[in-house]
Coordinates of C-alpha atoms in Angstrom, one line a residue:
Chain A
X274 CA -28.0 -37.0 -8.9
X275 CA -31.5 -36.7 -9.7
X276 CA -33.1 -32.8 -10.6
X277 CA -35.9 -31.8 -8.4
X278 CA -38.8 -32.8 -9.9
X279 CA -40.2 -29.6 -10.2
X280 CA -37.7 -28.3 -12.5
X281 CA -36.9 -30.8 -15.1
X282 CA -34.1 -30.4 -17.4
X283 CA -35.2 -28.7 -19.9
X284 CA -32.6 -29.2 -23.0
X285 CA -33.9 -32.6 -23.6
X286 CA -36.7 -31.5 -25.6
X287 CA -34.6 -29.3 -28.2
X288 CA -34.7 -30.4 -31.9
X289 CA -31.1 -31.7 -31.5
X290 CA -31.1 -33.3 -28.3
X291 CA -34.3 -35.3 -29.2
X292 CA -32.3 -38.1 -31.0
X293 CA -29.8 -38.2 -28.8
X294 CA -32.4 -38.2 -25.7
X295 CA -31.9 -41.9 -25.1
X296 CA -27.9 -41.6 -24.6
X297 CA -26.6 -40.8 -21.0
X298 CA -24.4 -38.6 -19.8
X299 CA -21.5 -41.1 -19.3
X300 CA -21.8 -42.4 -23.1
X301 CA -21.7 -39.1 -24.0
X302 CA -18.7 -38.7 -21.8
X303 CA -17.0 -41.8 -23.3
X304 CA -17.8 -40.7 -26.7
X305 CA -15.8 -37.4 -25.7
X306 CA -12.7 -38.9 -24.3
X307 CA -13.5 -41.5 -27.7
X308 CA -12.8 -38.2 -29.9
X309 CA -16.3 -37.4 -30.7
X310 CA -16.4 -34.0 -31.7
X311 CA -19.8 -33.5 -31.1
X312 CA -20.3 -35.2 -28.0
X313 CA -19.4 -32.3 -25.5
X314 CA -21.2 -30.1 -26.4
X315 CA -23.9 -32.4 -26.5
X316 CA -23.6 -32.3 -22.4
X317 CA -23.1 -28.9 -22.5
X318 CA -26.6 -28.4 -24.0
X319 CA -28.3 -30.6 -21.5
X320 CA -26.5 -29.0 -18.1
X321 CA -26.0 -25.7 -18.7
X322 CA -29.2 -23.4 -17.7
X323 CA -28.7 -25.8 -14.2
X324 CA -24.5 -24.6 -14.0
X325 CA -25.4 -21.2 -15.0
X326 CA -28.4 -20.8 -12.2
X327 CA -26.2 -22.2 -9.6
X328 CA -22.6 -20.1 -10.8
X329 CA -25.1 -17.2 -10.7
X330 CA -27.0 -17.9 -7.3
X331 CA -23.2 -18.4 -5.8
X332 CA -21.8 -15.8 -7.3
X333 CA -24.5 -13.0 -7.5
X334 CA -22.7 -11.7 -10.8
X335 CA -23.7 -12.5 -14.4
X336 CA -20.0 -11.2 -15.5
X337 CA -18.3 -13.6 -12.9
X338 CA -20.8 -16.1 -13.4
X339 CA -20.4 -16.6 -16.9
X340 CA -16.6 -16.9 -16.5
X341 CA -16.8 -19.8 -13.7
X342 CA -18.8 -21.9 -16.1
X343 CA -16.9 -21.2 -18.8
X344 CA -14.0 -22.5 -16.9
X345 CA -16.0 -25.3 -15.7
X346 CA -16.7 -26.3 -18.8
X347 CA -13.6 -25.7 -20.7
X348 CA -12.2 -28.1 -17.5
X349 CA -14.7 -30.9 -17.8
X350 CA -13.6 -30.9 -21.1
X351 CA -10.1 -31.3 -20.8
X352 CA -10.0 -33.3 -17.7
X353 CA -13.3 -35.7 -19.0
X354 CA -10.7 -38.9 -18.1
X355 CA -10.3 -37.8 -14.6
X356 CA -14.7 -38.5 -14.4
X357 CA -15.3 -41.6 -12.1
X358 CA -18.2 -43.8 -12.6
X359 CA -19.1 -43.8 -9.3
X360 CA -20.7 -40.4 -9.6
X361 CA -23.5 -39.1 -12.3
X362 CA -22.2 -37.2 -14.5
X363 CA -24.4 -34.1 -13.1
X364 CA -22.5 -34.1 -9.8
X365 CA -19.4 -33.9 -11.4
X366 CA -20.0 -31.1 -13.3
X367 CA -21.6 -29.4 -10.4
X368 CA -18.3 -29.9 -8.5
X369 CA -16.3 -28.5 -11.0
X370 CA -18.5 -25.8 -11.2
X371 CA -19.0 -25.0 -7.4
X372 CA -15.3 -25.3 -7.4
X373 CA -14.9 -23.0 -9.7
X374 CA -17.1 -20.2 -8.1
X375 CA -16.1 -20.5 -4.7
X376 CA -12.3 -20.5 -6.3
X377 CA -13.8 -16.8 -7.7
X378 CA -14.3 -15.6 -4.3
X379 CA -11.7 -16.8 -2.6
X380 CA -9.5 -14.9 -5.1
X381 CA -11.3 -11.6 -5.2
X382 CA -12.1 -11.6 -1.4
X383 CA -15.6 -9.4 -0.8
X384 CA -16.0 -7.3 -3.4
X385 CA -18.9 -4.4 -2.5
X386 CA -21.7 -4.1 -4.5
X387 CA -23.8 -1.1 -5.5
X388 CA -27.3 -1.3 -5.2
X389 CA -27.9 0.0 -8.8
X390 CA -25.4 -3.0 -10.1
X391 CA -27.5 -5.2 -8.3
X392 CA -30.6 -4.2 -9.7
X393 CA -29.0 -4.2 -13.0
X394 CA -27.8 -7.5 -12.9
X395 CA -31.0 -8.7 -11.9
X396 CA -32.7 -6.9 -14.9
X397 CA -30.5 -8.7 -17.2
X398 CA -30.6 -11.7 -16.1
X399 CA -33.2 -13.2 -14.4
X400 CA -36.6 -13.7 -16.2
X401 CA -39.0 -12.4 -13.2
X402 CA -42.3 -12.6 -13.5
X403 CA -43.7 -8.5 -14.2
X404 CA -45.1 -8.6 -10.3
X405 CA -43.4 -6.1 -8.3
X406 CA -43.6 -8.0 -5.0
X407 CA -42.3 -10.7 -6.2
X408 CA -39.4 -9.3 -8.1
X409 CA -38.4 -7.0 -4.9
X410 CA -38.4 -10.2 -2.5
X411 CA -36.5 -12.1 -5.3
X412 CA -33.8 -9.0 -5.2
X413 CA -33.6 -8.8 -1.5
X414 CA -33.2 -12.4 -1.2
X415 CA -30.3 -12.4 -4.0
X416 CA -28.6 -8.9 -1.9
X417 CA -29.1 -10.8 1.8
X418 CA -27.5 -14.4 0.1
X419 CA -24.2 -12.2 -0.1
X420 CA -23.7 -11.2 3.1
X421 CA -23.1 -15.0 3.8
X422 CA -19.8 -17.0 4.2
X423 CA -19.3 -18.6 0.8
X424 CA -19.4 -21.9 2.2
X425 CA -23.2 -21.3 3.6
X426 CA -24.1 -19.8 0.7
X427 CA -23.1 -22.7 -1.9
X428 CA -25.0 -25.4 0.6
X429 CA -28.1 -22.9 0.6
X430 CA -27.8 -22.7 -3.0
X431 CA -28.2 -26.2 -3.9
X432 CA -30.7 -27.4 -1.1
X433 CA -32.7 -24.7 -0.9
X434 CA -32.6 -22.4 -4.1
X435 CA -32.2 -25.6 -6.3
X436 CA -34.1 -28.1 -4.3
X437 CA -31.1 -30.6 -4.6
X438 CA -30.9 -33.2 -1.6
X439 CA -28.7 -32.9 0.9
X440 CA -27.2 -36.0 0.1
X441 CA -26.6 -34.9 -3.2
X442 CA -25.6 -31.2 -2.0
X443 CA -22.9 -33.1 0.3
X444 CA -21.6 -35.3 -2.7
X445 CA -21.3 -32.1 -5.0
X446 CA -19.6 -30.3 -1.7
X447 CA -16.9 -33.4 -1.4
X448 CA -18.6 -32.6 2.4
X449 CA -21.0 -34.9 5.2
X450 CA -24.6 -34.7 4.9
X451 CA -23.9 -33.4 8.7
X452 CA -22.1 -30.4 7.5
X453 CA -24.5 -29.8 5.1
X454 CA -27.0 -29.3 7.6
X455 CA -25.2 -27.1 9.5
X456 CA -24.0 -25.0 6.9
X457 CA -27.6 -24.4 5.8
X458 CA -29.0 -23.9 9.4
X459 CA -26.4 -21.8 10.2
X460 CA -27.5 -19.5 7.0
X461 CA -31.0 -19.5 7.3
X462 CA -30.4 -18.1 10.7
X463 CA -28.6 -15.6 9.5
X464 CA -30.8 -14.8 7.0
X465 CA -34.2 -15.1 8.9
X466 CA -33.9 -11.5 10.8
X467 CA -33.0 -9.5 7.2
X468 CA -35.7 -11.4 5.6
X469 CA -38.4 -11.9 8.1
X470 CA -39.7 -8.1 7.2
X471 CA -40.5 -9.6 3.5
X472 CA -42.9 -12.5 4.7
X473 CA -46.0 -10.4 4.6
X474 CA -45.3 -8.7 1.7
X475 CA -45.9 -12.2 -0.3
X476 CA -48.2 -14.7 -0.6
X477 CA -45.8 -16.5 1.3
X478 CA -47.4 -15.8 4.6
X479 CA -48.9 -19.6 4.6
X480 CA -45.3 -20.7 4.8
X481 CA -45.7 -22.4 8.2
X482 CA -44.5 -25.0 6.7
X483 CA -45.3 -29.0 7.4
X484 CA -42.3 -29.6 8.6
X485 CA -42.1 -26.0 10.9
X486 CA -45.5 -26.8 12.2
X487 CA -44.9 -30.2 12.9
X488 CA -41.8 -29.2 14.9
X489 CA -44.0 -26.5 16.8
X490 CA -46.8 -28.7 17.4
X491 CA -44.5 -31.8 19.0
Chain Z
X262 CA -36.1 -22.6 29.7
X263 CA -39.1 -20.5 29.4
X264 CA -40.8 -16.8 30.4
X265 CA -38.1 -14.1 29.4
X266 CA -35.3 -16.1 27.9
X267 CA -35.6 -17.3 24.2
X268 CA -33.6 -19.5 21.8
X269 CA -31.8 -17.7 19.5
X270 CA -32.4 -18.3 15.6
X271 CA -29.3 -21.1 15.3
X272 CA -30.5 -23.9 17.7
X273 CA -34.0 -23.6 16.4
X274 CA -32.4 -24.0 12.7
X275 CA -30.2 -26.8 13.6
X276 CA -33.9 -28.2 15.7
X277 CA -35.5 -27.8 12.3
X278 CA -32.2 -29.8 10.4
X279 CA -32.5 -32.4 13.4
X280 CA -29.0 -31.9 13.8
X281 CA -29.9 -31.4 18.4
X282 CA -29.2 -34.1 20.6
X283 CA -32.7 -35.6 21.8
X284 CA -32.5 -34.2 25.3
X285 CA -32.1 -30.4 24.0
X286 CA -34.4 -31.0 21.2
X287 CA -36.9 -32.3 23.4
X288 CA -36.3 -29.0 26.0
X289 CA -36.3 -26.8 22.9
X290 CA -39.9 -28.7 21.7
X291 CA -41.2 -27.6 25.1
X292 CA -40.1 -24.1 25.1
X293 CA -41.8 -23.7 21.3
X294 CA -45.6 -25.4 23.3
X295 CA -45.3 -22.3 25.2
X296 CA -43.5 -19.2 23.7
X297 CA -44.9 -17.4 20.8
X298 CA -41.5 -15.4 20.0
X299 CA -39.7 -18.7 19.5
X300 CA -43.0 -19.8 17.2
X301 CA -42.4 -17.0 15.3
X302 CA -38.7 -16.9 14.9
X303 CA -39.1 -20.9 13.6
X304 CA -41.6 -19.6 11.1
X305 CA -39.3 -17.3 10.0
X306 CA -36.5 -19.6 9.5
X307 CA -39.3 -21.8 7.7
X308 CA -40.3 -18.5 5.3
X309 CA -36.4 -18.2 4.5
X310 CA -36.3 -21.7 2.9
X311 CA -39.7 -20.4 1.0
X312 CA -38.1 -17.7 -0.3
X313 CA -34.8 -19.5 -1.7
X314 CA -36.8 -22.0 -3.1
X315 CA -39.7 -19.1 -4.7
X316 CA -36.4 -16.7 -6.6
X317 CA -36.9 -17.6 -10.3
X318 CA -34.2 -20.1 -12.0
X319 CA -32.9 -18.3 -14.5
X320 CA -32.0 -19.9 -18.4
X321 CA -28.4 -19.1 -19.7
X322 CA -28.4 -15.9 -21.3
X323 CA -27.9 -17.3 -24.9
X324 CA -25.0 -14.8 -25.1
X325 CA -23.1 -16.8 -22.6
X326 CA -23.9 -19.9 -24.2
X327 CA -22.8 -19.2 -27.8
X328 CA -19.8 -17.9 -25.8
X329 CA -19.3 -20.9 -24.5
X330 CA -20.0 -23.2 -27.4
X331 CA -16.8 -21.3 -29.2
X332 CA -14.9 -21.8 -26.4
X333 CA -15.5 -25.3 -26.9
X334 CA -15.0 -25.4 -30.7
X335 CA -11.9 -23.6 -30.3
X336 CA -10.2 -26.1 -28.2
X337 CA -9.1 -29.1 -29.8
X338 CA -10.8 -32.6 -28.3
X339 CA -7.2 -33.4 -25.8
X340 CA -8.6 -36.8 -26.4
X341 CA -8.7 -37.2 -30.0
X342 CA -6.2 -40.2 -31.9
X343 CA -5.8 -37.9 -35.0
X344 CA -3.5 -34.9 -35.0
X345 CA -3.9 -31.6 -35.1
X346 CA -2.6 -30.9 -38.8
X347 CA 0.1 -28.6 -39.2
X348 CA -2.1 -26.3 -41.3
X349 CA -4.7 -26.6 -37.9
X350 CA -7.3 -27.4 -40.7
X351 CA -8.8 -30.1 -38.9
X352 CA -9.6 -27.9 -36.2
X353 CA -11.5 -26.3 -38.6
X354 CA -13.5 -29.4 -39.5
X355 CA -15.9 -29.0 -36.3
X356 CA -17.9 -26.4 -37.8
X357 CA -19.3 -26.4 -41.8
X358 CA -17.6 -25.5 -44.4
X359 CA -18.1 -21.9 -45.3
X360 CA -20.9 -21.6 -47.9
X361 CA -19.1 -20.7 -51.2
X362 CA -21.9 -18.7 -52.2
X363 CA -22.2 -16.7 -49.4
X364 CA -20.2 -13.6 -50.2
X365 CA -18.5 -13.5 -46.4
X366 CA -15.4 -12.0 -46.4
X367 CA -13.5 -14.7 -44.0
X368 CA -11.0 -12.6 -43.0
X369 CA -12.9 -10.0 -41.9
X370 CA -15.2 -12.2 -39.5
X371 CA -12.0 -13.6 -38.4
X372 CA -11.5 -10.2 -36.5
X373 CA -14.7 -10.1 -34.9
X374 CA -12.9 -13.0 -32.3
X375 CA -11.4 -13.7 -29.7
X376 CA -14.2 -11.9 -27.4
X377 CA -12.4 -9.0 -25.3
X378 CA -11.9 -9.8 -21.9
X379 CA -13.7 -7.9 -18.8
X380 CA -17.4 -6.4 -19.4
X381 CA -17.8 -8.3 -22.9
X382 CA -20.2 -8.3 -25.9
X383 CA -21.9 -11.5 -26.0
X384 CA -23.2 -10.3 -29.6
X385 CA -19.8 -10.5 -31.1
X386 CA -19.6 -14.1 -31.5
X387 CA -22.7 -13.6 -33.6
X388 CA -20.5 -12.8 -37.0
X389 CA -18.7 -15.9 -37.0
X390 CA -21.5 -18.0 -36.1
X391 CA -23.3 -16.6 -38.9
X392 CA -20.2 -17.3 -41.3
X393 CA -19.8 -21.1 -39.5
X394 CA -23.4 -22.0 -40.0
X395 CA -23.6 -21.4 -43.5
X396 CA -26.4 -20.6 -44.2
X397 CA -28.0 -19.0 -47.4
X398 CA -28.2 -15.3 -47.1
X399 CA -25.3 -15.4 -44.5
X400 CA -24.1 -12.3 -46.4
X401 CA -26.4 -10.3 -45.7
X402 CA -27.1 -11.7 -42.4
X403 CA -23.6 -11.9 -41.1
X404 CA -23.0 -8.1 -42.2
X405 CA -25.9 -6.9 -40.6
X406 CA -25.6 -8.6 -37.3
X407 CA -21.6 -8.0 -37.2
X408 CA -22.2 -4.4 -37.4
X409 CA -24.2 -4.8 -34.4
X410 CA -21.8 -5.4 -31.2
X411 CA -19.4 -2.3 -32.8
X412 CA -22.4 -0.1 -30.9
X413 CA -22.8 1.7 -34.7
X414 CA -26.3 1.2 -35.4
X415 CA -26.3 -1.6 -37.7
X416 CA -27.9 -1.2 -41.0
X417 CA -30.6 -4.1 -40.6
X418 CA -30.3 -6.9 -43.3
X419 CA -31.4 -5.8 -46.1
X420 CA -34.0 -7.7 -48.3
X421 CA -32.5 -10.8 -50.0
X422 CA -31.5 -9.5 -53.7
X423 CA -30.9 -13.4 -54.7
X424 CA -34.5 -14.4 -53.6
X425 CA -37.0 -13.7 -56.2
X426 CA -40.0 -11.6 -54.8
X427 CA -43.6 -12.6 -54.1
X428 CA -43.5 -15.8 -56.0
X429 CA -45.5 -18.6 -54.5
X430 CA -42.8 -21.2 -55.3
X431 CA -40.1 -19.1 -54.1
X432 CA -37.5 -21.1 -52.0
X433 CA -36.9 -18.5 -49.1
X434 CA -33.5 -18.0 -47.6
X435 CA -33.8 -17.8 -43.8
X436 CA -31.8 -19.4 -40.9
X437 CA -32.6 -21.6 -38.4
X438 CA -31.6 -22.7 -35.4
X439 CA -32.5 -24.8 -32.8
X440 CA -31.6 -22.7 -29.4
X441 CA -34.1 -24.6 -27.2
X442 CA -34.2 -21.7 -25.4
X443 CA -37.5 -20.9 -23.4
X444 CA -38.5 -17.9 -24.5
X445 CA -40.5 -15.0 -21.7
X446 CA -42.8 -12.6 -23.4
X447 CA -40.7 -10.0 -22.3
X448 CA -37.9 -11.5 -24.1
X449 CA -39.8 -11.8 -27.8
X450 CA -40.4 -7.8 -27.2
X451 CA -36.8 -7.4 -28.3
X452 CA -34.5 -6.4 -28.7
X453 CA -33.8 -9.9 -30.5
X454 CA -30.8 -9.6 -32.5
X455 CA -28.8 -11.2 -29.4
X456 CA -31.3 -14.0 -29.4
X457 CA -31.9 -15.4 -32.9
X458 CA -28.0 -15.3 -34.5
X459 CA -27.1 -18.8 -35.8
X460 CA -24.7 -21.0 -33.2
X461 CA -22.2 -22.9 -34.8
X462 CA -23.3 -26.6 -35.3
X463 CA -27.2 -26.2 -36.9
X464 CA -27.0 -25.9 -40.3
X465 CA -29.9 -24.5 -42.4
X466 CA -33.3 -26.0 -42.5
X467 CA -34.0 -29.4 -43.1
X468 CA -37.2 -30.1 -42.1
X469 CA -40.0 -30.2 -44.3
X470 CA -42.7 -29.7 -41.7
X471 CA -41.3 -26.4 -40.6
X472 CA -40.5 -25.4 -43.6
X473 CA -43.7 -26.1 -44.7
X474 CA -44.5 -23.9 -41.9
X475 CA -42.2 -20.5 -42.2
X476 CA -43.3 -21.1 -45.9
X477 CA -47.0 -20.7 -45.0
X478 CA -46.0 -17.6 -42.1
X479 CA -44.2 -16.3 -45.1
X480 CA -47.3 -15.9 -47.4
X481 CA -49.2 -15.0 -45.2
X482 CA -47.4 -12.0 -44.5
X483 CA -46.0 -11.4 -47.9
X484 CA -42.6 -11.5 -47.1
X485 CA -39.4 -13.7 -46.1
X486 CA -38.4 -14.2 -42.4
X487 CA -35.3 -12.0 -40.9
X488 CA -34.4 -15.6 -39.1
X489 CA -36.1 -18.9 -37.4
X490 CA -35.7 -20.7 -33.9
X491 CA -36.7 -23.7 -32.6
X492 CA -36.9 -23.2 -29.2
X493 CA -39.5 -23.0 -26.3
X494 CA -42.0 -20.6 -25.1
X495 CA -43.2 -20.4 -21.5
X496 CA -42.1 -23.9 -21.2
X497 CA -43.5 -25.3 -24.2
X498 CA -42.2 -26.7 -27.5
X499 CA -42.3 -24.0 -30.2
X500 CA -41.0 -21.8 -33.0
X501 CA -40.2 -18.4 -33.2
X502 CA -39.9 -16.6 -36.3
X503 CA -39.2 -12.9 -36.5
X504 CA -40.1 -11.2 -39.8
X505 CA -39.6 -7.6 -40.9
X506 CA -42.5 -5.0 -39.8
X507 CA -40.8 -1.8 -41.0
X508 CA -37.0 -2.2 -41.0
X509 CA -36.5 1.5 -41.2
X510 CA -37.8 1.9 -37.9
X511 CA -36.4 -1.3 -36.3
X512 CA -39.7 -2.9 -35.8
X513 CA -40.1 -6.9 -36.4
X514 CA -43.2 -8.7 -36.0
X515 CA -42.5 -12.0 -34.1
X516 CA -44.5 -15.0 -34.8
X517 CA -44.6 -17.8 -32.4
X518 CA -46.1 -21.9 -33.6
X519 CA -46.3 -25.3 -32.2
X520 CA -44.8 -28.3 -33.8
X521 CA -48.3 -28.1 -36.0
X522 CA -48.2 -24.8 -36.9
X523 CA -51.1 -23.4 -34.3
X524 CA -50.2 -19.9 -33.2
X525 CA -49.1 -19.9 -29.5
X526 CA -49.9 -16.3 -28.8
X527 CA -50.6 -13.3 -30.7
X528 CA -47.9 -12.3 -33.2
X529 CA -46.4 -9.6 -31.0
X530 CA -44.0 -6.8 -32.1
X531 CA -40.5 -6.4 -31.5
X532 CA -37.2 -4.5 -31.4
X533 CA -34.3 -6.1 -33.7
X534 CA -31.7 -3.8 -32.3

């Protein structure tokens, strides 16, 4: 599973990582089940800022959040032997990790959130750039993702919010490509009428986007 | 279908997926040549995809992270060939030896975990990092940074007693680690404390160039650094050293270098606590 190219992985240039750069993710994970003390957490480095951003998209909670990948992880790392090579290593972990958030929802059904947690837990967590448009949209986008069946709202997550493919999204999902689809036109059409009053408040106004304008045009 | 019937927002998302059959995409297509509500509606399904794709990607708090990294330490590897001992010191061999110089009362840090359950302090990890890494001056560090999560205002560290004072060829005592987090301006305006506590696993400098470095920061300022990270800011490689401005009033002056020393910004001032 490749990242989007916009976002590379960033862990790869710490002071640690840069000597182990030229390892992969599955020697790492051989290492692990080899006994290698070190090797884990070695992975963990590289993958976690993408598990956390997609336990928190998912979730919408920096509280439940951190506990799904902390779960995740501690999992990965007891279960490493059950990893088949006929994944990467990434869309393992994002399984587990998916897994464990929309195992978090099931269990705690809907739970209502206040406006001022919301706001809170944006403060805290996200780094937003100081411009007030932006940061609003960015909140109302976060508020209108949780009024969507969870199953919608993991696919959007990964194809759209993390620019995965939706091959990849589907592999990660244990779902078709088909379904994919569906799950994340069936969201964006729920989300279109709550967000449609934000597209002039952006920049994003030019958003008529190839694709949409190659549709409309024929 | 044209004039006062429209699509509704679904079909023209699952036209945009291509998941129509050809006959009713085609219909659809013909409907969008003529009907500017449908145009509009597609453009807003096409704005929604913006917007996911425009909300920021946030790091991992490093709270979390150390969090984490404990978590990991704590559990022994299920696929390791040599036993646990019965005293569990082996456990114990993952992170350094506790410096015996350090004058960390073990037993003491030893309460600070396991992390309480529910809405916890991230911070509170920070004392037995501090003992786990060590570090020269973890005394004084771990104390100060223990008091911390208890929500008593912690005394900040106070100035090294073992370091000798405003000598050139002073060795200085200051910890590093290597966080690669990427540091926002907002975040080096403090409060830091949660940011530069030691994780388990990097030990105390080793590297000549930096310490070349902090050494150079040091003098220029006249005085040792609270604590070094190598980490990244606004995306690129760097090194963030906090240094006391007035430690009565919780001020610290932040100083922020590329791999050759250069200044990345303005040293900016922070918040410790």
């Amino acid at each position: 599973m490749t990242p989007p190219p916009e976002q590379p992985a960033t862990p790869e240039h710490s002071a640690v990582a840069g000597a182990r750069a030229s390892v992969t993710d599955a020697d790492l994970l051989a290492r692990h089940i080899g006994g290698d003390p070190q090797a884990f957490s070695e992975i963990v480095k590289r993958h976690r800022d993408r598990m956390w951003a997609v336990a928190l998209r998912t979730l919408g909670d920096p509280d439940e959040a951190a506990d799904a990948v902390q779960d995740a992880f501690m999992s990965a790392y007891r279960k490493a032997d059950s990893f088949r090579g006929d994944a990467a290593v990434t869309t393992w972990l994002h399984r587990i990790v998916v897994n464990a958030c929309l195992d978090r929802m099931r269990r705690k059904s809907v739970r209502p959130v206040a406006d001022d947690e919301l706001i809170e837990a944006a403060e805290r967590d996200t780094q937003l750039p100081d411009q007030t448009a932006e940061r609003e949209v960015s909140m109302e986008v976060t508020a209108a993702l949780k009024l969507l069946p969870s199953d919608q709202r993991a696919a959007l997550v990964l194809v759209d919010m993390m620019g995965y493919s939706v091959e990849d999204a589907a592999s990660v999902l244990g779902v078709p490509a088909g379904t994919v689809k569906s799950r994340c036109a069936r969201g964006r059409a729920k989300l279109a009428p709550i967000l449609s009053h934000l597209r002039n408040r952006t920049d994003l106004t030019r958003v008529s986007s190839a694709k949409g304008a190659e549709l409309r045009d024929g | 279908m044209t004039g006062d019937t429209h699509y509704d927002l679904e079909i023209l998302a699952e036209l945009a997926e291509g998941l129509l059959d050809d006959a009713t995409a085609r219909r659809v297509r013909e409907h969008l040549a003529v009907c500017d509500p449908c145009g509009e509606s597609l453009a807003d399904l096409a704005a929604v995809r913006e917007m996911l794709a425009a909300v920021p990607v946030p790091a991992m708090p490093l709270g979390v992270a150390m969090r984490i990294d404990r978590a990991l330490a704590d559990e022994p590897n299920p696929f390791a060939s040599v036993p646990v001992g019965a005293n569990g010191l082996s456990k114990l061999s993952l992170v350094p030896a506790l410096d015996a110089s350090a004058e960390v009362d073990s037993e003491e840090l030893a309460t600070v975990t396991p992390i309480r359950r529910g809405r916890r302090v991230w911070v509170a990890t920070l004392g037995m990092a501090a003992a786990a890494a060590g570090v020269f001056g973890a005394s004084v560090l771990a104390s100060s940074l223990m008091s911390a999560p208890g929500g008593t205002l912690a005394e900040p560290p106070a100035t090294s007693v073992s370091t000798p004072e405003r000598s050139p060829q002073r060795t200085l005592a200051y910890t590093v680690r290597a966080s690669g987090h990427n540091y926002t301006s907002r975040e080096l305006s403090g409060p830091l404390v949660g940011y530069f506590g030691p994780e388990p696993g990097t030990g105390s400098n080793n590297d000549e160039q930096l310490d070349a470095c902090v050494q150079d920061k040091a003098n220029e300022l006249d005085r040792p650094p609270i604590a070094v990270d190598r980490a990244q800011y606004n995306g690129s490689e760097a090194t963030v050293m906090a240094f006391w401005e007035d430690q009565s009033l919780d001020k610290v002056r932040v100083v922020v270098v590329d791999d050759n020393c250069r200044e990345l910004r303005q040293d900016g001032l922070a918040t410790w606590n």
